[in-house]
mmCIF file of C-alpha atoms in Angstrom:
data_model
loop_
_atom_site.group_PDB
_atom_site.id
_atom_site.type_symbol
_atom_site.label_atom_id
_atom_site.label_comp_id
_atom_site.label_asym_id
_atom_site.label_seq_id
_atom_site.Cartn_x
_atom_site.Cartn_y
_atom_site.Cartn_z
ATOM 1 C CA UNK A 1 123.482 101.597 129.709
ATOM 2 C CA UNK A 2 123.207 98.195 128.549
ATOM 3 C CA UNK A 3 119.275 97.614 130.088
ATOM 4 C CA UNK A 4 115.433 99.286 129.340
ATOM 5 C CA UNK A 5 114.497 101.415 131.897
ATOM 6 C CA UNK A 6 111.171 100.541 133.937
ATOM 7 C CA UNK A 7 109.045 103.037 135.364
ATOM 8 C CA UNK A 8 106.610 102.058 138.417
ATOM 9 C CA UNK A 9 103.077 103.470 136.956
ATOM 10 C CA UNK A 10 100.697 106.502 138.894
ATOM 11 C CA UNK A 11 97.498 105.972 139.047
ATOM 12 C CA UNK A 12 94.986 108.815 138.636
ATOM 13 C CA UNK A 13 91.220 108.497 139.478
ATOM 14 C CA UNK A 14 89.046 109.491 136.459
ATOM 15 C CA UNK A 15 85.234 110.066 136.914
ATOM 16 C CA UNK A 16 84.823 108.185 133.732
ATOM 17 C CA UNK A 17 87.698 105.292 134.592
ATOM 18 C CA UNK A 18 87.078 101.511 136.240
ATOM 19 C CA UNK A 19 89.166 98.840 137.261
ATOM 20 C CA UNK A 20 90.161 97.145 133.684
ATOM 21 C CA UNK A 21 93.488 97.903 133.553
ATOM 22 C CA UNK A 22 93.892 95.139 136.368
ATOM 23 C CA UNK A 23 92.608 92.424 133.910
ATOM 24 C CA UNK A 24 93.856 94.055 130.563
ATOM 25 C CA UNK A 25 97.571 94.866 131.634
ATOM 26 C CA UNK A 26 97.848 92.692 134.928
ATOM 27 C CA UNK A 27 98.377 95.736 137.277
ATOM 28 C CA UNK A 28 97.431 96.009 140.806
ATOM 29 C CA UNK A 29 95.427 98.925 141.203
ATOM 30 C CA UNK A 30 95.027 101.080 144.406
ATOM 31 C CA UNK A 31 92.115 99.838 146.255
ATOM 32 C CA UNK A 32 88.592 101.214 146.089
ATOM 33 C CA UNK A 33 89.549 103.860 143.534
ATOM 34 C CA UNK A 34 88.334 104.491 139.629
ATOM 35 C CA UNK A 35 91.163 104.383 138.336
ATOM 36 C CA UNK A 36 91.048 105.778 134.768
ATOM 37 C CA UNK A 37 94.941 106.995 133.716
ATOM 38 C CA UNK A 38 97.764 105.531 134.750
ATOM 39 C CA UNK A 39 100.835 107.768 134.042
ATOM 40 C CA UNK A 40 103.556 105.561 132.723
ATOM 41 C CA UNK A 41 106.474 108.217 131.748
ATOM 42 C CA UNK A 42 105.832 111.805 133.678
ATOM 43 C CA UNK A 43 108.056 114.322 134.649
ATOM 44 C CA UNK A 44 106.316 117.204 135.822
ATOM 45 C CA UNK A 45 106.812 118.748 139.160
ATOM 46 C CA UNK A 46 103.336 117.707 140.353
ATOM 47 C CA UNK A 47 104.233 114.192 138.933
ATOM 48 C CA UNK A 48 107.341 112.325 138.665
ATOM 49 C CA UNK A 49 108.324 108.726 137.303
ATOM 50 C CA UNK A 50 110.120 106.710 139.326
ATOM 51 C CA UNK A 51 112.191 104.009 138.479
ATOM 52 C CA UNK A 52 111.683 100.439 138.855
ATOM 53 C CA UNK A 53 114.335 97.841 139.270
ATOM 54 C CA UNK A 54 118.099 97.879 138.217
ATOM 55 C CA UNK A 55 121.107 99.919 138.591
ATOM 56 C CA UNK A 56 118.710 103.264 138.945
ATOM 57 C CA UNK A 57 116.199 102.059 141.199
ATOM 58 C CA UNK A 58 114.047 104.639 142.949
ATOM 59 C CA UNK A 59 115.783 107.843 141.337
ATOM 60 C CA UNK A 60 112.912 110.132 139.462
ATOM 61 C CA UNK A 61 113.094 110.275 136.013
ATOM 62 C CA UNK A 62 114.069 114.173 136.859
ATOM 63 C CA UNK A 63 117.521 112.787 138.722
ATOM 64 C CA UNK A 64 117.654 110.034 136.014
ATOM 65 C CA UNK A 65 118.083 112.875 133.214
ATOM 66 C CA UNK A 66 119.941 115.156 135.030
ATOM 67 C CA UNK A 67 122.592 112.863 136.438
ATOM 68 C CA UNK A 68 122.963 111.322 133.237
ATOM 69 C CA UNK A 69 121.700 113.658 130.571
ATOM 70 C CA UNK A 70 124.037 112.502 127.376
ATOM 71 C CA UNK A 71 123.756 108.858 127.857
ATOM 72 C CA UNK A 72 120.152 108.394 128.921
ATOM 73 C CA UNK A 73 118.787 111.504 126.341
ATOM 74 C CA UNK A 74 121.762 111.327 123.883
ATOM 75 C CA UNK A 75 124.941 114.691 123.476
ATOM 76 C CA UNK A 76 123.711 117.837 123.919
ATOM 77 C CA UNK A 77 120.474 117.267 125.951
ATOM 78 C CA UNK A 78 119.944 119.847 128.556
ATOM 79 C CA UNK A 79 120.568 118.167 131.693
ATOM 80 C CA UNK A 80 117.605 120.788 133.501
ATOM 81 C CA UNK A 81 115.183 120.051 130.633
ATOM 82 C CA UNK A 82 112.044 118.074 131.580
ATOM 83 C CA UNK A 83 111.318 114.980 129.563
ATOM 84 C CA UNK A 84 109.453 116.065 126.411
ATOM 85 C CA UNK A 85 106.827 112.955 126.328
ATOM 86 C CA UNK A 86 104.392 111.810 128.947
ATOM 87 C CA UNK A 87 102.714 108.374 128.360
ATOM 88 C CA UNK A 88 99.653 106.680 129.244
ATOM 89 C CA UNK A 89 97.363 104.046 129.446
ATOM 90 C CA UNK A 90 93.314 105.092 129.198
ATOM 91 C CA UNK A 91 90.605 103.204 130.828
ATOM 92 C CA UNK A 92 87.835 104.839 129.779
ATOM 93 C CA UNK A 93 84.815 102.848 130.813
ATOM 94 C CA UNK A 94 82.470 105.829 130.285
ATOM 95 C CA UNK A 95 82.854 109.156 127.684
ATOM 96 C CA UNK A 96 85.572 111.489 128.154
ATOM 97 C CA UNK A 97 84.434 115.270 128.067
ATOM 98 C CA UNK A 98 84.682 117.020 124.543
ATOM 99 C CA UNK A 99 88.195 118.679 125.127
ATOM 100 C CA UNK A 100 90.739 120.899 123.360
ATOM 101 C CA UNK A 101 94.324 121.252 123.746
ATOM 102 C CA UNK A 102 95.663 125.146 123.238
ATOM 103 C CA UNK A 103 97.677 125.398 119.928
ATOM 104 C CA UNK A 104 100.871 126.756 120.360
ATOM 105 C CA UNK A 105 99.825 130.316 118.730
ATOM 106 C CA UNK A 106 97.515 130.625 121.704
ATOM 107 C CA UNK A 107 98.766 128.788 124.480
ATOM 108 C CA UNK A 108 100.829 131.347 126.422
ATOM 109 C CA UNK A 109 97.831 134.414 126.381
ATOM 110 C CA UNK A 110 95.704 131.400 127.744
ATOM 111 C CA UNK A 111 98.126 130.825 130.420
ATOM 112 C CA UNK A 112 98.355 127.383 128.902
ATOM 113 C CA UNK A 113 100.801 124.394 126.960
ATOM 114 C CA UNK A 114 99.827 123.195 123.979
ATOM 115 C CA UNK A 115 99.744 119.096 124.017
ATOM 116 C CA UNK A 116 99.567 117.300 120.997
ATOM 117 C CA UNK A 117 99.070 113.561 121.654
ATOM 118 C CA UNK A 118 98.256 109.907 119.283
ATOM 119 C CA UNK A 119 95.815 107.424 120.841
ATOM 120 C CA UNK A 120 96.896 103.900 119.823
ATOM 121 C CA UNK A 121 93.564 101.727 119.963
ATOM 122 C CA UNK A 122 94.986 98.849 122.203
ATOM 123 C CA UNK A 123 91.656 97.285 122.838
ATOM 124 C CA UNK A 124 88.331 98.037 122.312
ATOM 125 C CA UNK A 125 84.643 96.720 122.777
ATOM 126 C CA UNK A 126 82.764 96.408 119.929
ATOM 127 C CA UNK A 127 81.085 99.316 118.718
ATOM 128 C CA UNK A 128 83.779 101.529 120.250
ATOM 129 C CA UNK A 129 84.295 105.068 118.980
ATOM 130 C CA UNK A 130 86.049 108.150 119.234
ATOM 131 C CA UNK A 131 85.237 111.957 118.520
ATOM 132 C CA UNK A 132 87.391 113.804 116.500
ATOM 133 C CA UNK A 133 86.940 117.062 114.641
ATOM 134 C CA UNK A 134 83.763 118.698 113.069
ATOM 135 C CA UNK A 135 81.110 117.388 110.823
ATOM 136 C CA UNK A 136 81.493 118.470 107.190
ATOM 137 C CA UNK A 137 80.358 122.280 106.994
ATOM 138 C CA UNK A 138 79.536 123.210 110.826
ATOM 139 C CA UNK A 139 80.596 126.500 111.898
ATOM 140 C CA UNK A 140 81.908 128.349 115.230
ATOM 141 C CA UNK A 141 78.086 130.018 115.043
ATOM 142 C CA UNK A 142 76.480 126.485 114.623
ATOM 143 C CA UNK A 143 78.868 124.974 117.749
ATOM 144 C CA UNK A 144 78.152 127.790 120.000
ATOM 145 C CA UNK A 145 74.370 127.684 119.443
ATOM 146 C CA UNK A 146 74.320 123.764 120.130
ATOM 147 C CA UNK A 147 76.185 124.282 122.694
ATOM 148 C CA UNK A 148 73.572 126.279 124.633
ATOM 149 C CA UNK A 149 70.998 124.285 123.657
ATOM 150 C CA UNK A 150 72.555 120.552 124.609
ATOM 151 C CA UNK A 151 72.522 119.382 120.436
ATOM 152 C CA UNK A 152 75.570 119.373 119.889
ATOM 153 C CA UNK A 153 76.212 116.056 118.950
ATOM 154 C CA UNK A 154 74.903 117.095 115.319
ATOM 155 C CA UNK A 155 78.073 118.721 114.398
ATOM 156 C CA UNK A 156 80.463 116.870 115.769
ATOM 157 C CA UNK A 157 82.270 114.070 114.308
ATOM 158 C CA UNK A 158 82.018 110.458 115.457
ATOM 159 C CA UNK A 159 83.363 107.208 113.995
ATOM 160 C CA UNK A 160 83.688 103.647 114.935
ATOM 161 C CA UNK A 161 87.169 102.305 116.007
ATOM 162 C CA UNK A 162 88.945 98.654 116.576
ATOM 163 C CA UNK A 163 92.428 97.175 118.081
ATOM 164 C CA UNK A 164 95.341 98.430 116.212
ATOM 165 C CA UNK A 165 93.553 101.652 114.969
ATOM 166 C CA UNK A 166 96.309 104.931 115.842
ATOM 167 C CA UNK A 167 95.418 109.001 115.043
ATOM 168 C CA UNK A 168 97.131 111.441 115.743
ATOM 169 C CA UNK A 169 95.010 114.767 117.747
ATOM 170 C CA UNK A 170 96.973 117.744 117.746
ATOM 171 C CA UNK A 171 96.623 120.840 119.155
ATOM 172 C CA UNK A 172 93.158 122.749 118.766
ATOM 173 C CA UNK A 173 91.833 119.274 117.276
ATOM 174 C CA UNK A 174 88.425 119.354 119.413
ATOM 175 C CA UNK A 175 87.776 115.644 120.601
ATOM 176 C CA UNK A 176 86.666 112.810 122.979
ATOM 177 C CA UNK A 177 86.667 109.505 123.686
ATOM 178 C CA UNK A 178 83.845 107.169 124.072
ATOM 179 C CA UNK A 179 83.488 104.218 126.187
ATOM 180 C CA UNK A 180 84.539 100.945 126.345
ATOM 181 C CA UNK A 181 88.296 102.386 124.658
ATOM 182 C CA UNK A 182 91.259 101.101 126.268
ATOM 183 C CA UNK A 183 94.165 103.457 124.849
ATOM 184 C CA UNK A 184 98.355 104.096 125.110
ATOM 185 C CA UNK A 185 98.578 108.098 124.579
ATOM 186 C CA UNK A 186 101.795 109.206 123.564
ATOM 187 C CA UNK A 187 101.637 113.193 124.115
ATOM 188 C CA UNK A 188 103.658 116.439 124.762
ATOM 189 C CA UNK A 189 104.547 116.872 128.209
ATOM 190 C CA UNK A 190 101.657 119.232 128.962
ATOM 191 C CA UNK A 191 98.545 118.744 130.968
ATOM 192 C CA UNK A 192 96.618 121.440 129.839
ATOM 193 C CA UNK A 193 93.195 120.711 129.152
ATOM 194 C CA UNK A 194 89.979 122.925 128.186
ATOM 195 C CA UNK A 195 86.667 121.083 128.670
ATOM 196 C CA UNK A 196 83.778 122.242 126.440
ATOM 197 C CA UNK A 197 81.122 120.257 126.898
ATOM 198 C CA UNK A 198 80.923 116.821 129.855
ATOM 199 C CA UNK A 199 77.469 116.048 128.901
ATOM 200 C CA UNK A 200 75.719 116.803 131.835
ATOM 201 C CA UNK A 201 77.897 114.920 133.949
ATOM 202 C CA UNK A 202 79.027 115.584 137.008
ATOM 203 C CA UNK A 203 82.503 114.494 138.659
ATOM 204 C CA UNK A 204 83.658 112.065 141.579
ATOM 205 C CA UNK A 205 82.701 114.478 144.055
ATOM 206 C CA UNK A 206 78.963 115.169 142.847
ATOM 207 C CA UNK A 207 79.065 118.435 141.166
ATOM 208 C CA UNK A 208 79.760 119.249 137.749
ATOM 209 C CA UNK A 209 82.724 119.429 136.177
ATOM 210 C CA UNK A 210 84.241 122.649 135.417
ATOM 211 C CA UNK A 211 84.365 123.909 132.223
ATOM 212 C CA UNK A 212 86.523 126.046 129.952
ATOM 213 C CA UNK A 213 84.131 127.095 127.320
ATOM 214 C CA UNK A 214 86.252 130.783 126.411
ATOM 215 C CA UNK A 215 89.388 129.028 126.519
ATOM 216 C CA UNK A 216 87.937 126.020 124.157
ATOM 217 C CA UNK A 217 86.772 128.200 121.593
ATOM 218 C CA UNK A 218 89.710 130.420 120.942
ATOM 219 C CA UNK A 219 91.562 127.392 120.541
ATOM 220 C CA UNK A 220 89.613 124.814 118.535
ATOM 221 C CA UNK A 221 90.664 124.421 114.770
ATOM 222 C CA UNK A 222 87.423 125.466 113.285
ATOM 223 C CA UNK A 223 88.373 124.029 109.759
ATOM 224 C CA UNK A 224 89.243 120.445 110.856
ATOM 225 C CA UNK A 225 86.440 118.301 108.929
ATOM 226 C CA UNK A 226 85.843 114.550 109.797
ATOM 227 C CA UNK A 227 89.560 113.282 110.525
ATOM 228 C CA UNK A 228 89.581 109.535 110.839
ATOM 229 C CA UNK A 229 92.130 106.947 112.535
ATOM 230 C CA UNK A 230 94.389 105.037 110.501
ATOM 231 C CA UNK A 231 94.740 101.119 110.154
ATOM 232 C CA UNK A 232 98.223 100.053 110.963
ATOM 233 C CA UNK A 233 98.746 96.598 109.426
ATOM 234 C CA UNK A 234 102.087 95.770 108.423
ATOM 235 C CA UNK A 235 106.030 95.358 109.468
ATOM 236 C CA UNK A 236 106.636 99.049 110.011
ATOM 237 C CA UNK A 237 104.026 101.800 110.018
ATOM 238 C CA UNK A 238 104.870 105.515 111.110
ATOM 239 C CA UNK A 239 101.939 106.931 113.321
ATOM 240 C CA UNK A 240 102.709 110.111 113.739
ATOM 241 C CA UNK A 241 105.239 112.061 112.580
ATOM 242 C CA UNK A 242 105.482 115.737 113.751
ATOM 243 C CA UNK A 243 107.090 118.502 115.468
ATOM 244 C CA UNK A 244 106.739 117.271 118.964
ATOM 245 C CA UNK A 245 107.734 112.969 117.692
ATOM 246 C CA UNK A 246 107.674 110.217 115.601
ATOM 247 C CA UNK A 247 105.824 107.251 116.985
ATOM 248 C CA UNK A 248 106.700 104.129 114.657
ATOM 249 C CA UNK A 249 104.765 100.660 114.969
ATOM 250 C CA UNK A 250 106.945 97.359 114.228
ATOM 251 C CA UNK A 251 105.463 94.075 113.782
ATOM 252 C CA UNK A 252 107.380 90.948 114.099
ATOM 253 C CA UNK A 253 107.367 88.219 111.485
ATOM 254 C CA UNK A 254 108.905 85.179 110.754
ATOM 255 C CA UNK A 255 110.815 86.712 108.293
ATOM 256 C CA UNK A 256 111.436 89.808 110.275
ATOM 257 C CA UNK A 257 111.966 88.744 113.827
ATOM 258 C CA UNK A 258 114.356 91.778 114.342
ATOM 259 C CA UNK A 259 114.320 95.500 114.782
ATOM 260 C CA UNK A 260 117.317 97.184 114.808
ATOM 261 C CA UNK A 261 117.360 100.782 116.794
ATOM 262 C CA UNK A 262 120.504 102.591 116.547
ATOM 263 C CA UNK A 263 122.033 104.583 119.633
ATOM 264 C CA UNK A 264 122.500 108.751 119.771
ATOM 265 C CA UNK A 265 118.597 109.461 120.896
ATOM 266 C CA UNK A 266 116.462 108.541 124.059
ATOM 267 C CA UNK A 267 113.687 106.590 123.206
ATOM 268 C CA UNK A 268 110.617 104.852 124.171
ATOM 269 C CA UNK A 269 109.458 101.058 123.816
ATOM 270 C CA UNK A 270 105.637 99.949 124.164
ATOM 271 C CA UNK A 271 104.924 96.697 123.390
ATOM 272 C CA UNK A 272 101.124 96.497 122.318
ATOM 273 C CA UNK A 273 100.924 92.560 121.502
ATOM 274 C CA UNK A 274 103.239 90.219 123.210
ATOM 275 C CA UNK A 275 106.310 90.738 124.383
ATOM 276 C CA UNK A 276 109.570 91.237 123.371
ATOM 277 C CA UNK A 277 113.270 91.048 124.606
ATOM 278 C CA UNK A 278 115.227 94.672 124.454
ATOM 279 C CA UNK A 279 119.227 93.429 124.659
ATOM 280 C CA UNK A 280 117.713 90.125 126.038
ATOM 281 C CA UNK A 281 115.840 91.978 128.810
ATOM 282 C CA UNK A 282 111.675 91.161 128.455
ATOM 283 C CA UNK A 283 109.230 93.965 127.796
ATOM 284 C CA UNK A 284 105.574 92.682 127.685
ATOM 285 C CA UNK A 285 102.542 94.442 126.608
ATOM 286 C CA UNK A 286 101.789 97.384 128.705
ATOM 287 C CA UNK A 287 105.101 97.885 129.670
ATOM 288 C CA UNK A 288 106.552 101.610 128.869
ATOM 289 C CA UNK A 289 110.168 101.836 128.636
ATOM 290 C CA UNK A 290 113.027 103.705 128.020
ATOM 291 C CA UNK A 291 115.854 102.852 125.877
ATOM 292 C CA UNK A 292 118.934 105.234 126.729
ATOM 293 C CA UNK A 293 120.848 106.989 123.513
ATOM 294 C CA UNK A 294 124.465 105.577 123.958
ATOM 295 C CA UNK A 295 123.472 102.089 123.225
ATOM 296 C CA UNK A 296 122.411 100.348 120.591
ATOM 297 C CA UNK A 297 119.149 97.726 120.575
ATOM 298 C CA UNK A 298 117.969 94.863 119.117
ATOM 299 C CA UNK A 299 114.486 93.981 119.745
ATOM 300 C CA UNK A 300 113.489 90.438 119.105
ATOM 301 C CA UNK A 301 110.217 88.182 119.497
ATOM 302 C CA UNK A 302 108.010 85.810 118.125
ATOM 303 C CA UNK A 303 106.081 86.180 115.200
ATOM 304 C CA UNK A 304 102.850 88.790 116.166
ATOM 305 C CA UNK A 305 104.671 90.638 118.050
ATOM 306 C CA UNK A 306 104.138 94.620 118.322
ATOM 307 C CA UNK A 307 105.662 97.331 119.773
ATOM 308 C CA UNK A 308 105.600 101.272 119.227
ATOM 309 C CA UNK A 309 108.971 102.736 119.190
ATOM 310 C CA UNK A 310 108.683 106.511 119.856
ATOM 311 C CA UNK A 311 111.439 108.805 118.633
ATOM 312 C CA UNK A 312 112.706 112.211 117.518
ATOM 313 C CA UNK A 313 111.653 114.207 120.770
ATOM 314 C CA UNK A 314 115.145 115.545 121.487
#
């Protein structure tokens, strides 16, 4: 399989989305919705890629794999086994909710699956932040008292973000995002989600938001003290690198104007600045493709170029 494999995009309405991923990625967005997720790489049964263009064109990712398991996911790969990543772009125009993802220890008694993701900063308004993680010395006892009485903003952790910043939020990592953050999530396939706190908001159809508050606190990691995102300047930067991937940012150069990826593993390609050609095939920014295991790639562009490669989820 000579040629990246494009995905056409589904769009989910968020109560906290808007319409920027029109201007920011160049995507026609369903009309009259607020739109604030679009799903680039899914396969879940209530959600399934679809491909877009070339020899595959309309099969699901799901027929994709299982018609061609060794040379799309690389020898070995379980024909029936879902694709482990799901990827997406975040609009979020407004604060998310203060979340939790079950850890993996607690997941199944919470009829749950645990969901580590990393948010690559793509593009953000000044003053942008994100919430990750506790303040220095708060306590379960502290959280659940501020959480009945609507202060808990004092012992959570906030801190300012820009373009290119990249953590890593694992599972039982409590944390949100704040407006004006446009973001590429690269995550477990999971969409379990606990909300904790939505800050007296209340959803698209006028009510509030559920809310998972027993769930969230049996599975937020109550010694995880003021994380903070990681700059990612540089040729090649790892992201992330744990049990569920390793997400790798390359920036071309004039010096370096070539990335090398060797076959035997499905991967992923997101360009993040620019474009680039994959085996002389264009990827531009926003773009989310895959790159089948039995060839191998070279990925070339001009100077300023970025993508994220992401890797090691077989």
């Amino acid at each position: 399989m000579s040629a990246p494999i494009f995905f056409k995009p589904i769009y989910q309405e968020r109560v906290w989305g808007a319409r920027n991923l029109s201007e920011a990625l160049g995507r026609e967005l369903p009309e009259g919705k607020v739109i604030g997720e679009a799903w680039e790489v899914v396969d879940r049964p209530e959600a399934q890629s679809v491909v877009a263009g070339g020899e595959f064109d309309g099969k699901t990712i799901r027929e994709l794999i299982s018609e061609n398991a060794a040379s799309v996911m690389g020898e070995g790969y379980d024909p029936q086994r879902p694709f482990p990543i799901l990827v997406k772009w975040l609009d979020c125009a407004d604060r998310l909710s203060l979340q939790v993802h079950p850890p993996a220890s607690v997941a199944p008694q919470l009829k749950g699956e645990p969901k580590t993701e990393n948010w690559y900063i793509a593009d953000c308004k000044p003053g942008s932040s994100l919430i990750v993680g506790l303040k220095n010395g708060a306590t379960r006892e502290e959280f659940e008292r501020r959480l009945k009485d609507d202060s808990l903003e004092e012992c959570i952790h906030r801190f300012a973000v820009e373009p290119g910043d990249s953590i890593l939020v694992e599972s039982g990592r409590l944390h949100a995002i704040d407006a004006g953050n446009l973001i590429l999530e690269i995550q477990q396939n999971s969409d379990t989600t606990y909300r904790v706190y939505d800050w007296g908001r209340v959803g698209l159809d006028g009510k509030p938001r559920q809310l998972h508050i027993e769930e969230s606190l049996a599975s937020i990691e109550w010694n995880d003290f003021e994380p903070s995102a990681m700059k990612t300047d540089g040729e090649q930067v790892v992201l992330a690198d744990c049990q569920e991937f390793r997400l790798v940012k390359f920036t071309l150069s004039e010096a370096a104007s070539k990335v090398t990826i060797p076959a035997g593993e499905g991967r992923l390609l997101s360009p993040v600045e620019g474009k680039v050609l994959a085996n002389g095939v264009e990827v531009s920014r926003g773009d989310n493709v895959l790159l089948p295991a039995d060839t191998e790639w070279e990925i070339t562009g001009d100077a300023g170029a970025a993508f994220l490669v992401t890797e090691k989820f077989v």
